[in-house]
Short mmCIF file of C-alpha atoms in Angstrom, two decimals:
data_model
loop_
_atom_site.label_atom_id
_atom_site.label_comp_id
_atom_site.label_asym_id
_atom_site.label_seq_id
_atom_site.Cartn_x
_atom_site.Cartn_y
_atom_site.Cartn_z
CA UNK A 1 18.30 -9.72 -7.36
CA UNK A 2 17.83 -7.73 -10.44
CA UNK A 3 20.56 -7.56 -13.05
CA UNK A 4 21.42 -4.40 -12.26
CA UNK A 5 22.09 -5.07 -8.71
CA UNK A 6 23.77 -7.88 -9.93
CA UNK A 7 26.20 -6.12 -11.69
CA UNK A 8 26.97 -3.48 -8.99
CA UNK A 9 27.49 -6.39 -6.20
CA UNK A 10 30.04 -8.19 -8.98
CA UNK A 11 32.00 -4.50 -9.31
CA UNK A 12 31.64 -4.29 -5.60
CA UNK A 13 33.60 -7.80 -4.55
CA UNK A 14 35.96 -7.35 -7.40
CA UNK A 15 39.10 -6.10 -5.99
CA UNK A 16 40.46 -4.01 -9.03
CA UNK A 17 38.50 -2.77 -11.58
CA UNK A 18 37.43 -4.86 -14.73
CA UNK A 19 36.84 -5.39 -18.14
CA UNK A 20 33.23 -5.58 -19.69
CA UNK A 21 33.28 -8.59 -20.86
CA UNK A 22 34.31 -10.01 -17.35
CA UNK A 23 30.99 -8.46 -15.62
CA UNK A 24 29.44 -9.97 -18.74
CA UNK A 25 30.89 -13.37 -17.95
CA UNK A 26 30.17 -13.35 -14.16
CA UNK A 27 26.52 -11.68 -14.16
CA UNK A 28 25.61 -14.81 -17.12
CA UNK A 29 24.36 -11.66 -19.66
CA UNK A 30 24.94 -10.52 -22.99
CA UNK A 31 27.61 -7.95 -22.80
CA UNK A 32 25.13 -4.94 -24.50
CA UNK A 33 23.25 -6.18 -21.67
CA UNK A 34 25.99 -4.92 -19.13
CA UNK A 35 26.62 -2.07 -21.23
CA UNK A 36 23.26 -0.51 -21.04
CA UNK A 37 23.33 -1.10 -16.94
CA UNK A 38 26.66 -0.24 -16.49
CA UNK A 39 25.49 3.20 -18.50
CA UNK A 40 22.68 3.49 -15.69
CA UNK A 41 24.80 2.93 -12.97
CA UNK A 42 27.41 5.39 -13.88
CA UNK A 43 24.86 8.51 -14.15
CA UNK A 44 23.68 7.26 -11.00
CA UNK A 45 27.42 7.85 -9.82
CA UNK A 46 27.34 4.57 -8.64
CA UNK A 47 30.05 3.67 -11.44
CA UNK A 48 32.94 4.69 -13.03
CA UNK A 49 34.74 3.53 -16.24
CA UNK A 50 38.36 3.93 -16.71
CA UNK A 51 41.29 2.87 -19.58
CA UNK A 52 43.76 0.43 -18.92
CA UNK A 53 46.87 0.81 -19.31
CA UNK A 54 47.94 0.68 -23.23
CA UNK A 55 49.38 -3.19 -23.84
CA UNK A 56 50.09 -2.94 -27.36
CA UNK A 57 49.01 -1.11 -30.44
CA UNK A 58 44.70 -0.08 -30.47
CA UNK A 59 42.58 1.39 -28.37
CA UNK A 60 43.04 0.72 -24.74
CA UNK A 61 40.39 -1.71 -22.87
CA UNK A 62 37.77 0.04 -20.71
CA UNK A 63 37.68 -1.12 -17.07
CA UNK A 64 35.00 -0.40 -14.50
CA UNK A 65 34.64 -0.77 -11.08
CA UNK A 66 32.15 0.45 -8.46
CA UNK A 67 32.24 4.10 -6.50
CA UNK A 68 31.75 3.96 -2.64
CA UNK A 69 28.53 5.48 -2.58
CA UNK A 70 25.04 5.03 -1.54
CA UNK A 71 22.57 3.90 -3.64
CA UNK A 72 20.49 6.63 -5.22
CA UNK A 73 18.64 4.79 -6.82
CA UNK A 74 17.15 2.52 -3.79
CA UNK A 75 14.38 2.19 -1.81
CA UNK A 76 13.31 5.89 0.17
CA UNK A 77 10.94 6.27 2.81
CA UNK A 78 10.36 9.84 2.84
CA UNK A 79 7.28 9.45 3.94
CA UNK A 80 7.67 9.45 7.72
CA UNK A 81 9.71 12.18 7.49
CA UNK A 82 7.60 14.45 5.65
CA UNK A 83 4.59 13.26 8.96
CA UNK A 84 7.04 14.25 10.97
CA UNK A 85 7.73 17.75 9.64
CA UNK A 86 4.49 18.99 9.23
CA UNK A 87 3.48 17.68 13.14
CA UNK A 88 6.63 20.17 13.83
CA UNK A 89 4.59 22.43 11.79
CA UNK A 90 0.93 21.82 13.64
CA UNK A 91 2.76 22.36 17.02
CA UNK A 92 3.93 25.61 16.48
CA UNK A 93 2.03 29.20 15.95
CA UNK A 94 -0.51 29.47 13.17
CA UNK A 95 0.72 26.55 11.14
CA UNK A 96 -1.61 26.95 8.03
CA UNK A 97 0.03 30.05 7.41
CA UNK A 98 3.44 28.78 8.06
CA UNK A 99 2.95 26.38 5.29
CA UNK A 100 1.61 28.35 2.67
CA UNK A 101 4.59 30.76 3.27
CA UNK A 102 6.81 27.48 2.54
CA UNK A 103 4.81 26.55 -0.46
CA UNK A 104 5.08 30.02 -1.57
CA UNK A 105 8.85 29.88 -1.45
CA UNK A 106 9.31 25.98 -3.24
CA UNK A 107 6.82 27.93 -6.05
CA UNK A 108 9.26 30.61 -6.54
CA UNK A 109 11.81 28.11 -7.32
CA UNK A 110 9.42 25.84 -9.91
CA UNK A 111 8.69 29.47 -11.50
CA UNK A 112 12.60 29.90 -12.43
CA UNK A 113 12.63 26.70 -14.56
CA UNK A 114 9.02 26.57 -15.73
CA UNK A 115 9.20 30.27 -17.36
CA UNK A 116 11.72 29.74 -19.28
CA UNK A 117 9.86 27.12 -21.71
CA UNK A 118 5.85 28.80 -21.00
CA UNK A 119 5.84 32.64 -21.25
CA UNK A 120 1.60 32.67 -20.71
CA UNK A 121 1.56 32.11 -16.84
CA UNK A 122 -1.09 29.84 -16.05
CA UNK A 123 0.04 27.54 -18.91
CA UNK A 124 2.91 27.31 -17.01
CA UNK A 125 1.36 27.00 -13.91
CA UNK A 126 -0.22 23.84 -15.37
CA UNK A 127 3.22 22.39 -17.13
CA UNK A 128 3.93 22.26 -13.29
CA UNK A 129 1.77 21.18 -11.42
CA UNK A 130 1.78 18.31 -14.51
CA UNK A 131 5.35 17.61 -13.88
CA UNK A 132 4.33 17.35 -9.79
CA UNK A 133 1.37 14.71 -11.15
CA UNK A 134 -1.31 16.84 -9.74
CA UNK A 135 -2.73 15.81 -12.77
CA UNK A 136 -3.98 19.43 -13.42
CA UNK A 137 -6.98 20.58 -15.96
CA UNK A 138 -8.17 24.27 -16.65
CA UNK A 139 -11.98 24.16 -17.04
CA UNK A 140 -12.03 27.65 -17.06
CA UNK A 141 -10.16 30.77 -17.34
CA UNK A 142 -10.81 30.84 -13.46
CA UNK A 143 -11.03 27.65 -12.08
CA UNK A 144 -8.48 24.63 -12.53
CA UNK A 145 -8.97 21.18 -11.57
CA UNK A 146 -6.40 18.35 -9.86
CA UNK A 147 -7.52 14.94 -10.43
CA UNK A 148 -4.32 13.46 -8.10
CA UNK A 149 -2.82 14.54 -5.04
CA UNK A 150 1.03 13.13 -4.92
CA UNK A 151 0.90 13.53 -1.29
CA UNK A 152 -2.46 11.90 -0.65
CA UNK A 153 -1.12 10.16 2.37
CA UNK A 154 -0.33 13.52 4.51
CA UNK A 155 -3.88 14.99 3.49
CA UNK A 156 -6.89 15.17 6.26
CA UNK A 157 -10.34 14.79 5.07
CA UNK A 158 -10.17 18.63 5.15
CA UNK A 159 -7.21 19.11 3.54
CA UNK A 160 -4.88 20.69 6.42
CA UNK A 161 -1.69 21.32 5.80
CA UNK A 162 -0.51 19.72 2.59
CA UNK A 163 -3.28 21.71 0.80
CA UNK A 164 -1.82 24.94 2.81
CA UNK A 165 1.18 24.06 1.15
CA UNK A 166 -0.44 23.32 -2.09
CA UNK A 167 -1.75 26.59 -1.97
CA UNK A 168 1.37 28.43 -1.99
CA UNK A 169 2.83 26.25 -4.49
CA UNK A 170 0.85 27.69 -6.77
CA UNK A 171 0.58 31.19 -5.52
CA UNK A 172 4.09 30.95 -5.49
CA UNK A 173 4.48 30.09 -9.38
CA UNK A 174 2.32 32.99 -10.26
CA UNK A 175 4.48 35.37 -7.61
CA UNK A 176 7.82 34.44 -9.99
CA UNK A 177 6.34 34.65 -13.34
CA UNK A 178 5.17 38.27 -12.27
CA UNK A 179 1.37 37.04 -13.18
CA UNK A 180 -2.02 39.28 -12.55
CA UNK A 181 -3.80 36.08 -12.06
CA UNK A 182 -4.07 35.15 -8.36
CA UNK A 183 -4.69 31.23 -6.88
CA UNK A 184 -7.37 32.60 -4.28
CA UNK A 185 -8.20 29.77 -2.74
CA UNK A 186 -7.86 26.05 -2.99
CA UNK A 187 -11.09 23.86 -2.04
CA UNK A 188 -9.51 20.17 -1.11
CA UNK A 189 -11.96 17.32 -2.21
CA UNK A 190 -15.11 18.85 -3.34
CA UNK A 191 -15.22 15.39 -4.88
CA UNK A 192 -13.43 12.01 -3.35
CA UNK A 193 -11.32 12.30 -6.58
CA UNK A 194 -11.10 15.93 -7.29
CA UNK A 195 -9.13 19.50 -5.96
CA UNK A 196 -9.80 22.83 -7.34
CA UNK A 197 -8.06 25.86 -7.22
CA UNK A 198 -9.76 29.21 -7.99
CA UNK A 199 -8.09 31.59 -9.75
CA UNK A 200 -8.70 35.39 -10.06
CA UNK A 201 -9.22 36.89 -13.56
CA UNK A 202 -5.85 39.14 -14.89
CA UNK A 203 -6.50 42.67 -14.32
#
């Protein structure tokens, strides 16, 4: 068990909330070791940190004890549900264009947060696709390349849907930052380790 989760499980079995030093004590750490978990574990919600009730003169101890929550932090397995969605997808009536409509739409919503940092489209365009780790490159002013694919594992040799998806991603991003550049097309693996999306020159 890591010392996080050691922490947590000690704040979990304690039956009232408690001091710092104690969770220092019972984990076997230094106390700024506790601190900087117990710092973690509250963003993550999974903690909270309270004052005790004034003894005396000075500043009242702070007491902490764990939130009934799930762990956010844990283990996911998205992946079967993500299979499992786009077979839902396959089954139904023209699928490829299904999914580029529902990449278009998650674009639309990158291009609200990326625009407000990267005015030049395509630059932003980039910044996400970066921050998805498509690990995107512009060779050219019409041609960009993705040296990763974060959802490798849904992919078909030919792409299918994912890249359908992938496709709108981007057209979507260009749709919300009002862009003249176009993503015309997307050609999946023209190399074992390589994507590339063509783009259409501003008018």
């Amino acid at each position: 068990m890591t010392t996080r989760a050691t922490v947590l499980q000690i704040l979990r079995d304690a039956p009232e909330p408690l001091p710092i030093a104690e969770v220092a004590a019972r984990a076997g750490v230094h106390v700024n070791t506790v601190r900087f978990h117990l710092e973690a574990l509250t963003d993550s919600g999974l903690v909270e940190q309270l004052r005790a009730e004034p003894t005396g003169p000075g500043r009242p101890a702070t007491l902490v004890r764990a939130v009934a929550a799930m762990d956010r932090t844990g283990p996911r397995t998205y992946l079967p549900l993500a299979q499992l969605l786009l077979d839902d997808v396959a089954a139904g009536p023209r699928p490829k264009e299904h999914a580029r409509r529902a990449g278009r739409r998650w674009g639309r919503r990158v291009a609200e947060e990326v625009y407000a940092d990267h005015p030049e489209p395509v630059d932003g365009l980039i910044d996400a696709l970066g921050e998805l780790e498509f690990a995107p490159e512009r060779t050219s002013s019409t041609e960009l390349e993705l040296h990763h694919c974060p959802f490798l594992e849904l992919t078909t040799p030919t792409g299918g849907l994912v890249c359908a998806i992938h496709l709108g991603l981007m057209q979507g991003v260009l749709d919300g930052a009002g862009s003249d550049v176009r993503v015309e097309r997307l050609d999946p693996f023209v190399r074992p380790d390589l994507c590339c999306a063509r783009l259409s020159a501003a008018s």
